[in-house]
PDB file of C-alpha atoms in Angstrom:
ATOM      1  CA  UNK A   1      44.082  69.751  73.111  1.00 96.00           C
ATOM      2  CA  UNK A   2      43.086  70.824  76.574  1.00 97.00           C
ATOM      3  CA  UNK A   3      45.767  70.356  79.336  1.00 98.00           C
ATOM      4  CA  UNK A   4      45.947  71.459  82.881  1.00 98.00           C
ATOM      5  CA  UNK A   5      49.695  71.359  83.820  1.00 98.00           C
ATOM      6  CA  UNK A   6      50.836  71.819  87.829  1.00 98.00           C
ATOM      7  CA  UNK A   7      53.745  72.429  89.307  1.00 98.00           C
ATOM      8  CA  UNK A   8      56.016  70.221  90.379  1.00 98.00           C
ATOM      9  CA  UNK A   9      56.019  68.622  93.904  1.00 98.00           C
ATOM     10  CA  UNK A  10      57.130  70.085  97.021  1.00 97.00           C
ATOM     11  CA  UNK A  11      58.441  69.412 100.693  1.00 98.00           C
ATOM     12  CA  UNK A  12      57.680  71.603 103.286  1.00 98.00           C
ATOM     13  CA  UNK A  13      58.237  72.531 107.228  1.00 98.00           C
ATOM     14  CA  UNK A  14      55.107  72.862 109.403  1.00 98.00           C
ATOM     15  CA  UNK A  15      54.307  76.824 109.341  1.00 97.00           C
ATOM     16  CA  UNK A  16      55.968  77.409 105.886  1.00 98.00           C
ATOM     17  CA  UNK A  17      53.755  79.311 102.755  1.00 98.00           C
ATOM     18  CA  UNK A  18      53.434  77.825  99.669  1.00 98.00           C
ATOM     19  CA  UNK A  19      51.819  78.915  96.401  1.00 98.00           C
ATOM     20  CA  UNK A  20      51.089  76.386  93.429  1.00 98.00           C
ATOM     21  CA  UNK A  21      50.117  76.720  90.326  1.00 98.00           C
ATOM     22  CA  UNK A  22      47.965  75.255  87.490  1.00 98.00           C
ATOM     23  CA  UNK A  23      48.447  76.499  83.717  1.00 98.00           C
ATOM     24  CA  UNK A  24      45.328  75.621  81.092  1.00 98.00           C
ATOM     25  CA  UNK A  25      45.814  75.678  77.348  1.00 97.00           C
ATOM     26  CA  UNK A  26      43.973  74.773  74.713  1.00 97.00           C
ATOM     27  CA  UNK A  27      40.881  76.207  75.381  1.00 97.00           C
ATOM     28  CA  UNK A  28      39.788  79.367  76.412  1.00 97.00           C
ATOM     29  CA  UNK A  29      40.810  79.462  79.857  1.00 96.00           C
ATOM     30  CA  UNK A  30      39.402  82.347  81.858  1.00 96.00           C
ATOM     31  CA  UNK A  31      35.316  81.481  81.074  1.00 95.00           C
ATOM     32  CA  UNK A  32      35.599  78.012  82.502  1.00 96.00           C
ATOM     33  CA  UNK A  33      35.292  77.254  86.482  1.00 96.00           C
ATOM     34  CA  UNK A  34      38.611  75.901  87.886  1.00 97.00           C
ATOM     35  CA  UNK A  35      38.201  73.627  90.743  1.00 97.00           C
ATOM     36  CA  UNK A  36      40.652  72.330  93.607  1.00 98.00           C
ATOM     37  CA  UNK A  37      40.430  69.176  94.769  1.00 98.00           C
ATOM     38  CA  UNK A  38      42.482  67.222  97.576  1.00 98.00           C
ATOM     39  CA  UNK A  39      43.292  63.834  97.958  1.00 98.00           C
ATOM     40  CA  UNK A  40      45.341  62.349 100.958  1.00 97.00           C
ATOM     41  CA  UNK A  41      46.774  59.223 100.727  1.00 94.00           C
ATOM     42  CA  UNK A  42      44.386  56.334 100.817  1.00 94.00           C
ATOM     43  CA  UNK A  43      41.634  58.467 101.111  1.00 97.00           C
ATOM     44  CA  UNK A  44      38.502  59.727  98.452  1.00 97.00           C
ATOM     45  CA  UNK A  45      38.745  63.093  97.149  1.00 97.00           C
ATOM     46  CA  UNK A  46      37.783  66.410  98.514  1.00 97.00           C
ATOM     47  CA  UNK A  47      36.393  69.393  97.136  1.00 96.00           C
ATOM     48  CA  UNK A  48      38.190  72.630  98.227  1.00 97.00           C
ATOM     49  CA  UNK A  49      37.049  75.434  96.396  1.00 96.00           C
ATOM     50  CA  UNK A  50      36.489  77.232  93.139  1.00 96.00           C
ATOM     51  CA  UNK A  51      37.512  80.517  90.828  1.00 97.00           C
ATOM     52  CA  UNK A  52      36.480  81.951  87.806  1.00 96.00           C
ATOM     53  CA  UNK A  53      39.176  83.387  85.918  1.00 96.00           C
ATOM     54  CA  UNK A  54      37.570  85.694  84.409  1.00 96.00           C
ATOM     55  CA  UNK A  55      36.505  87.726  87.495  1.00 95.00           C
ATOM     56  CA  UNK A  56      37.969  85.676  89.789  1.00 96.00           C
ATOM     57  CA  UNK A  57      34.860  85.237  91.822  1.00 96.00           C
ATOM     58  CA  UNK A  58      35.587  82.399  94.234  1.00 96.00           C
ATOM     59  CA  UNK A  59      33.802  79.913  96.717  1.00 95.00           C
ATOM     60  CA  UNK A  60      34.875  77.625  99.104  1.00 96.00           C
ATOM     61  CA  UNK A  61      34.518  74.682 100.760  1.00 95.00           C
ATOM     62  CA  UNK A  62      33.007  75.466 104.462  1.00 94.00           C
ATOM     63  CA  UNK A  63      35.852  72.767 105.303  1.00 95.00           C
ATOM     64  CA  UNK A  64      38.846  74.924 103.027  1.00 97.00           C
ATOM     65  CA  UNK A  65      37.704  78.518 103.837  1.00 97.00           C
ATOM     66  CA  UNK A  66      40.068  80.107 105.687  1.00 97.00           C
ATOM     67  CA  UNK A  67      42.622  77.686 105.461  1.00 97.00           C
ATOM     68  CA  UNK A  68      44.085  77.987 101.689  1.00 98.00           C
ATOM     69  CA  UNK A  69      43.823  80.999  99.171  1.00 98.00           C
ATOM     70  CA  UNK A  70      42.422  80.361  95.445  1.00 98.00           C
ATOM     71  CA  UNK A  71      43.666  82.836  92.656  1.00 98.00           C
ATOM     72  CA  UNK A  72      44.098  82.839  89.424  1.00 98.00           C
ATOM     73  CA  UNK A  73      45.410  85.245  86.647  1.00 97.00           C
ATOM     74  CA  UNK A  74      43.639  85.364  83.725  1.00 96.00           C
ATOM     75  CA  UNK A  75      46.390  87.048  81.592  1.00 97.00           C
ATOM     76  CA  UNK A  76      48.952  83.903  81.589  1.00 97.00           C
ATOM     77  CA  UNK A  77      46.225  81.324  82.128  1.00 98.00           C
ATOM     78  CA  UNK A  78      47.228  79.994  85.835  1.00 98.00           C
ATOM     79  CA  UNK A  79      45.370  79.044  88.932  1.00 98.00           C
ATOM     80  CA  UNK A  80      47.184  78.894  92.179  1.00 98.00           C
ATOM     81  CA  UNK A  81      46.359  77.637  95.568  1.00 98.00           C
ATOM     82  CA  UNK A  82      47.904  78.713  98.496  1.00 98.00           C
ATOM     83  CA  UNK A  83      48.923  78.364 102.263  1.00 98.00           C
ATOM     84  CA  UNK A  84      50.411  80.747 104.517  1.00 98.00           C
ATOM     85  CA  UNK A  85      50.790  78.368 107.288  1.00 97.00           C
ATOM     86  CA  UNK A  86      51.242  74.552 106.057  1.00 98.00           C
ATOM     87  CA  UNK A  87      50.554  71.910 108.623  1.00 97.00           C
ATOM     88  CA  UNK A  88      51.212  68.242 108.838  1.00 97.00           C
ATOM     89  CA  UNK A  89      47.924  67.398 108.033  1.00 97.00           C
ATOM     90  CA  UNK A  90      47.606  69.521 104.758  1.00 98.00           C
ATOM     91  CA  UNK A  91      50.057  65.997 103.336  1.00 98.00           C
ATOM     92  CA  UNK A  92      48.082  65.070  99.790  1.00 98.00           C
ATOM     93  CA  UNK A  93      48.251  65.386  96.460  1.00 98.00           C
ATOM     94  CA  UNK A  94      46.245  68.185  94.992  1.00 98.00           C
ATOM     95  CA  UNK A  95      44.735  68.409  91.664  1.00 98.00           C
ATOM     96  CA  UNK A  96      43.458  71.378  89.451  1.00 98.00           C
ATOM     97  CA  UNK A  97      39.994  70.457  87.239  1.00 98.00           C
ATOM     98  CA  UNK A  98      37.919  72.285  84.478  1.00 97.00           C
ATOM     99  CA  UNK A  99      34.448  72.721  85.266  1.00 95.00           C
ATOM    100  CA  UNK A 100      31.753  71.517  82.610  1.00 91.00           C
ATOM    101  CA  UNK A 101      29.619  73.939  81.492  1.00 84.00           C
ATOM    102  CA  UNK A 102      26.680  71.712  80.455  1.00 83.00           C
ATOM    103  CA  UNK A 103      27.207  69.710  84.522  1.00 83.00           C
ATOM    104  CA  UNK A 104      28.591  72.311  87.168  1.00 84.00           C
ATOM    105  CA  UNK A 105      31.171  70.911  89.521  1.00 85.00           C
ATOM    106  CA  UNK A 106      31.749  68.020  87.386  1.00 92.00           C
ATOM    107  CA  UNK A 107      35.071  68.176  86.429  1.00 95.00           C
ATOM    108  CA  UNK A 108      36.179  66.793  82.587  1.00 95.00           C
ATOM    109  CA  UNK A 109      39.995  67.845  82.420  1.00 97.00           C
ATOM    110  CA  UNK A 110      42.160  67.830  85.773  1.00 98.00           C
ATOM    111  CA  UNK A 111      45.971  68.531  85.899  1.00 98.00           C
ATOM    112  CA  UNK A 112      48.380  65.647  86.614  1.00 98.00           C
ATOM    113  CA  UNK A 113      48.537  66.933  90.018  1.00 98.00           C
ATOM    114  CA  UNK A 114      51.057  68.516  92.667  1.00 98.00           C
ATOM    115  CA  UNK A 115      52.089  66.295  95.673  1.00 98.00           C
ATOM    116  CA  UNK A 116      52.842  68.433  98.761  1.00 98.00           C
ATOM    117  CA  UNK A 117      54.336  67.266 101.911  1.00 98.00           C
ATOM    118  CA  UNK A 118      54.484  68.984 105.372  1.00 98.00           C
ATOM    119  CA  UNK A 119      57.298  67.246 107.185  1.00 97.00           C
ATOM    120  CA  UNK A 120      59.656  68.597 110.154  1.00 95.00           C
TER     121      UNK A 120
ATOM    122  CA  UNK B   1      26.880  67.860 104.270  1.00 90.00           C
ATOM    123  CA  UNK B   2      25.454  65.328 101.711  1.00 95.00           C
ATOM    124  CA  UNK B   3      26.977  62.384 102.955  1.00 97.00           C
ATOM    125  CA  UNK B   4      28.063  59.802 100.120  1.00 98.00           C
ATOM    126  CA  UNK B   5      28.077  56.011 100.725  1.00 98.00           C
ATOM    127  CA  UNK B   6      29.201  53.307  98.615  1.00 98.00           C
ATOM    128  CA  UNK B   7      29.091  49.454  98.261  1.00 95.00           C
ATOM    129  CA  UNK B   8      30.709  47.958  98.231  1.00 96.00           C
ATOM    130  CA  UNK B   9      34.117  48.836  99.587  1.00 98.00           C
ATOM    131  CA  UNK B  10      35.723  46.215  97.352  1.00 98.00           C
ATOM    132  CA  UNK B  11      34.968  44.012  94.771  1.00 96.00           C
ATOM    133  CA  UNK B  12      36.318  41.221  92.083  1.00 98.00           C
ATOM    134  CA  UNK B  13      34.863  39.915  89.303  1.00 97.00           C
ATOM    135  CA  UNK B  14      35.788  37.952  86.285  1.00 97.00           C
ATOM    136  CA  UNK B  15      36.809  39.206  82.895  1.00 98.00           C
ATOM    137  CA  UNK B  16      34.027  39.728  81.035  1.00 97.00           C
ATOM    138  CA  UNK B  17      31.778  39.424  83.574  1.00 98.00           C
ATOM    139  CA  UNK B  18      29.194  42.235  84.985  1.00 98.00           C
ATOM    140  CA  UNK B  19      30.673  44.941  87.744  1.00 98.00           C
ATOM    141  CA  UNK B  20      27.824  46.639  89.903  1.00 98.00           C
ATOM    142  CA  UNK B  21      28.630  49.328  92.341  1.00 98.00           C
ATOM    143  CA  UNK B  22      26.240  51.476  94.309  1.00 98.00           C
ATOM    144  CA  UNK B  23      25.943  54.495  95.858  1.00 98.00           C
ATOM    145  CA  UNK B  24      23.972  56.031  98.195  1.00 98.00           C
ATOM    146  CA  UNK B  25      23.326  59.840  99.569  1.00 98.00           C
ATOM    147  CA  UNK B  26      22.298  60.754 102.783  1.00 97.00           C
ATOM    148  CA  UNK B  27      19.582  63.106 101.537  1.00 97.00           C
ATOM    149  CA  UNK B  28      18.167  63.485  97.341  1.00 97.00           C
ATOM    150  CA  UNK B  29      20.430  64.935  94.899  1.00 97.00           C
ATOM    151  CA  UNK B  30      17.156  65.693  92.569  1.00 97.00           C
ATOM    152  CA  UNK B  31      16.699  68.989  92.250  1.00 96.00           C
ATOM    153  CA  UNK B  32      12.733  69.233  91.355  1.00 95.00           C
ATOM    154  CA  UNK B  33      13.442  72.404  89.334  1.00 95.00           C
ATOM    155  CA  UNK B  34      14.973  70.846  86.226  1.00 94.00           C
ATOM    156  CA  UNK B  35      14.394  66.580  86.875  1.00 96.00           C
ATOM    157  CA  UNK B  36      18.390  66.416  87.157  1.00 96.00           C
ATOM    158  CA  UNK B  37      20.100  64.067  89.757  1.00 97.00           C
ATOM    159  CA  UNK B  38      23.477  65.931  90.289  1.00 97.00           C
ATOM    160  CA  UNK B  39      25.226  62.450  90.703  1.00 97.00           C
ATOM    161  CA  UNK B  40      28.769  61.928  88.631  1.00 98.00           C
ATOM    162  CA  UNK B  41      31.010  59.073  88.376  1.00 98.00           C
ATOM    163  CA  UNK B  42      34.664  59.174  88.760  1.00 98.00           C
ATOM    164  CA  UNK B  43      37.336  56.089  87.628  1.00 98.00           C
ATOM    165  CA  UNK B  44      40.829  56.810  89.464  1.00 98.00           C
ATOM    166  CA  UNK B  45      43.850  54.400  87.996  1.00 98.00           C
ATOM    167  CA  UNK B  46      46.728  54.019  90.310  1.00 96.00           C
ATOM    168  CA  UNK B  47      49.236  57.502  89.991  1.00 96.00           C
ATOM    169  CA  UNK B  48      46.555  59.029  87.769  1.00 97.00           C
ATOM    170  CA  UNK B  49      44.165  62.067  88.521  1.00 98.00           C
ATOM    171  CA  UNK B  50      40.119  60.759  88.555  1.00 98.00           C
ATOM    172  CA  UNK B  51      38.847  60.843  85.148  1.00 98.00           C
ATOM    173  CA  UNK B  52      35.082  61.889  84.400  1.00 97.00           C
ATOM    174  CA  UNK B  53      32.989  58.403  83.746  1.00 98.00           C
ATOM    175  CA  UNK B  54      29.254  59.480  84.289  1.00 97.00           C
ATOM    176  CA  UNK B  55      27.374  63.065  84.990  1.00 97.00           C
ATOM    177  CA  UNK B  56      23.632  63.358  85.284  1.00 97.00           C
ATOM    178  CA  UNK B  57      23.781  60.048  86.983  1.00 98.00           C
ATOM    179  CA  UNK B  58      23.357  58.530  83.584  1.00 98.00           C
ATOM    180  CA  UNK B  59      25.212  60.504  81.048  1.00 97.00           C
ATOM    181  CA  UNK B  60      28.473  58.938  79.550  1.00 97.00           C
ATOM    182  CA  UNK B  61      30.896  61.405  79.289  1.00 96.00           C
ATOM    183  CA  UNK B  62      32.297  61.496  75.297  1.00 94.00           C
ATOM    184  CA  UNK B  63      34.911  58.849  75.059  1.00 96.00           C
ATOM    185  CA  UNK B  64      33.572  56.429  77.586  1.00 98.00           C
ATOM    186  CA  UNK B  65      32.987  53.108  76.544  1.00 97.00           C
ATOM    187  CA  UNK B  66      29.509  52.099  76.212  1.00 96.00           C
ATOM    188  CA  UNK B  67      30.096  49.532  78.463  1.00 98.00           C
ATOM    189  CA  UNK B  68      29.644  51.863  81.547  1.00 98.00           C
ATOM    190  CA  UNK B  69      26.304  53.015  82.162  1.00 98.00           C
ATOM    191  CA  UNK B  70      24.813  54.982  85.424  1.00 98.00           C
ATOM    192  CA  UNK B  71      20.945  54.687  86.738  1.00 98.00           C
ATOM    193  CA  UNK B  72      19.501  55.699  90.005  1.00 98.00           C
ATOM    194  CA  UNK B  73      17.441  58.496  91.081  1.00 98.00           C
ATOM    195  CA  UNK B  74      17.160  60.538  94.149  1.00 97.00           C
ATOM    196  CA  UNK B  75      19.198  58.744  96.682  1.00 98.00           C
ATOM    197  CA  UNK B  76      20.200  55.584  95.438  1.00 98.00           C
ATOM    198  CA  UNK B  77      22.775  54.988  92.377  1.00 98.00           C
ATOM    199  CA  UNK B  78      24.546  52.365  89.985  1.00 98.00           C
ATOM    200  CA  UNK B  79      27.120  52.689  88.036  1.00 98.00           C
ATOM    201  CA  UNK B  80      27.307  49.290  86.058  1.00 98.00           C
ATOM    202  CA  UNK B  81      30.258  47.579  83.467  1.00 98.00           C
ATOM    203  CA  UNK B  82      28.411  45.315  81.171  1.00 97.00           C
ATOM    204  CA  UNK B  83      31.506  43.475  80.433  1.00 97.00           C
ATOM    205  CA  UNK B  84      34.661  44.072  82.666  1.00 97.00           C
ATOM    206  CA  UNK B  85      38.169  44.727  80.694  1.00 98.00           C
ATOM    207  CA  UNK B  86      41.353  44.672  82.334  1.00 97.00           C
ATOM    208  CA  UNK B  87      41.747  48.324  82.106  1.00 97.00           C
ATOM    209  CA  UNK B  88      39.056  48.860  83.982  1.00 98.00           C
ATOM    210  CA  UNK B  89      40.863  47.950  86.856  1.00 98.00           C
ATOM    211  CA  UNK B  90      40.350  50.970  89.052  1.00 98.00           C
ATOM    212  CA  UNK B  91      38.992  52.707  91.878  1.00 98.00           C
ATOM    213  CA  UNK B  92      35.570  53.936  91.313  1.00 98.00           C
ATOM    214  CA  UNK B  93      33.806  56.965  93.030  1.00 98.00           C
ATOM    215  CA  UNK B  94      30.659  58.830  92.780  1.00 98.00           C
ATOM    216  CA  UNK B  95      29.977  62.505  94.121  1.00 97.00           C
ATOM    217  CA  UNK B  96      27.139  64.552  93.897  1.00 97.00           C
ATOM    218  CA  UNK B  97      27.543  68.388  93.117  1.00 95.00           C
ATOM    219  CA  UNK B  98      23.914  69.507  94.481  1.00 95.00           C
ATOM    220  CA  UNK B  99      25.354  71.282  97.218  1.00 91.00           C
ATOM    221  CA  UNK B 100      28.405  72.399  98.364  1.00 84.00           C
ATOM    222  CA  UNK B 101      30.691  70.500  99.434  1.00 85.00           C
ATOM    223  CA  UNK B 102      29.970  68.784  96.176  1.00 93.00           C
ATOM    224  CA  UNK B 103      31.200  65.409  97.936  1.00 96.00           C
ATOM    225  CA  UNK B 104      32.613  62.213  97.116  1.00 97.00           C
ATOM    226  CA  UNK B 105      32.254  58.564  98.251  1.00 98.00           C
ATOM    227  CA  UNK B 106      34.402  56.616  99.847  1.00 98.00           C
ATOM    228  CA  UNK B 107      35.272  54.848  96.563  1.00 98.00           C
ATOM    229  CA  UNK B 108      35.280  51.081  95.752  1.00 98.00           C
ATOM    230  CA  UNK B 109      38.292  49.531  94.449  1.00 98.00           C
ATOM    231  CA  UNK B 110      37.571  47.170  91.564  1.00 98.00           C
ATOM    232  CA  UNK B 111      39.859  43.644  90.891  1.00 98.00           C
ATOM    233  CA  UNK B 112      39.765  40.906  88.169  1.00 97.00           C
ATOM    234  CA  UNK B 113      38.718  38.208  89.870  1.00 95.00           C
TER     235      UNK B 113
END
């Protein structure tokens, strides 16, 4: 069975990192796309960015570059998105999603998803 | 960006009744090249991730009822439920994926009337 499991949720102070983390099993994880999505509260969802495990070669959101960090490590079958700076603003849930092969940036299996808040 | 609009914002309708939502792009999502409108579906439950309705603009994802069914080409879209259940209770939302930043509607929340 294919799952995408986050990490747990996690409070914040404005100008604080944060790394999380999204774990695939049940298929083989580094030769499909993983995709980061946000989605503040209330609001539609929006595309951040992109990595293939299994070179990690990475795009971006013209709205997202610059402003988060997408890794992953192949050998234990994790993505991670990261801030070095949180602000107020980056408040949402985020989700982790497979890419389809047969409809790029369509996304079939997403993670349960990791609520992050930025709060003084 | 492609700019994604749909209609409409909100909408009830009776058990077992038809559901029609629309959406529209600000410029074609049909890339000439292949004949594909890069147009997916999305249903979102309340405290659940979106899950994968529709790709192609008309193909049902495996699973998916056959009650859901896309059409549309090139800027304008339906997504349409034949016969609404109450699980379909939901928010619905298209994106298109032709060009980056592969974006999303608005979304339209769907009631039982």
């Amino acid at each position: 069975e294919v799952q995408l499991v986050q990490s747990g949720a996690d409070v914040k102070k404005p100008g604080e990192s944060l790394k999380i983390s999204c774990k695939g099993s049940g298929y083989k994880f580094s030769i499909y796309w993983i995709g980061w999505v946000r989605q503040m509260p209330g609001k539609a969802p929006e595309w951040m960015g992109i990595i293939y495990p299994a070179d990690s070669d990475t795009r971006y959101s013209p709205s997202f570059q610059g402003q988060v960090t997408i890794s992953a490590d192949k050998s234990i079958n994790t993505a991670y998105l990261q801030w070095s700076s949180l602000k107020a603003s980056d408040t949402a849930m985020y989700y982790c999603a497979r890419s389809m092969t047969t409809a790029p940036e369509t996304y079939d299996y997403w993670g349960q998803g990791t609520l992050v808040t930025v709060s003084s | 960006d492609i700019v994604m609009t749909q209609s409409p914002d909100s909408l009830a309708v009776s058990l077992g009744e038809r559901a029609t939502i629309n959406c529209k792009s600000s410029q074609s999502v049909l890339k000439s090249s292949n004949s594909k409108n890069y147009l997916a579906w999305y249903q979102q439950k309340v405290g659940q991730p979106p899950k994968l309705l529709i790709f192609w603009a008309s193909t049902r994802e495996s699973g998916v009822p056959d009650r859901f069914s896309g059409s549309g080409s090139g800027t304008d879209f339906t997504l349409t439920i034949s016969s609404l259940q109450a699980e379909d209770v939901a928010v619905y939302y298209c994106q298109q994926y032709y060009t980056t930043s592969y974006t999303f509607g608005q979304g339209t929340k769907l009631e039982i009337k």
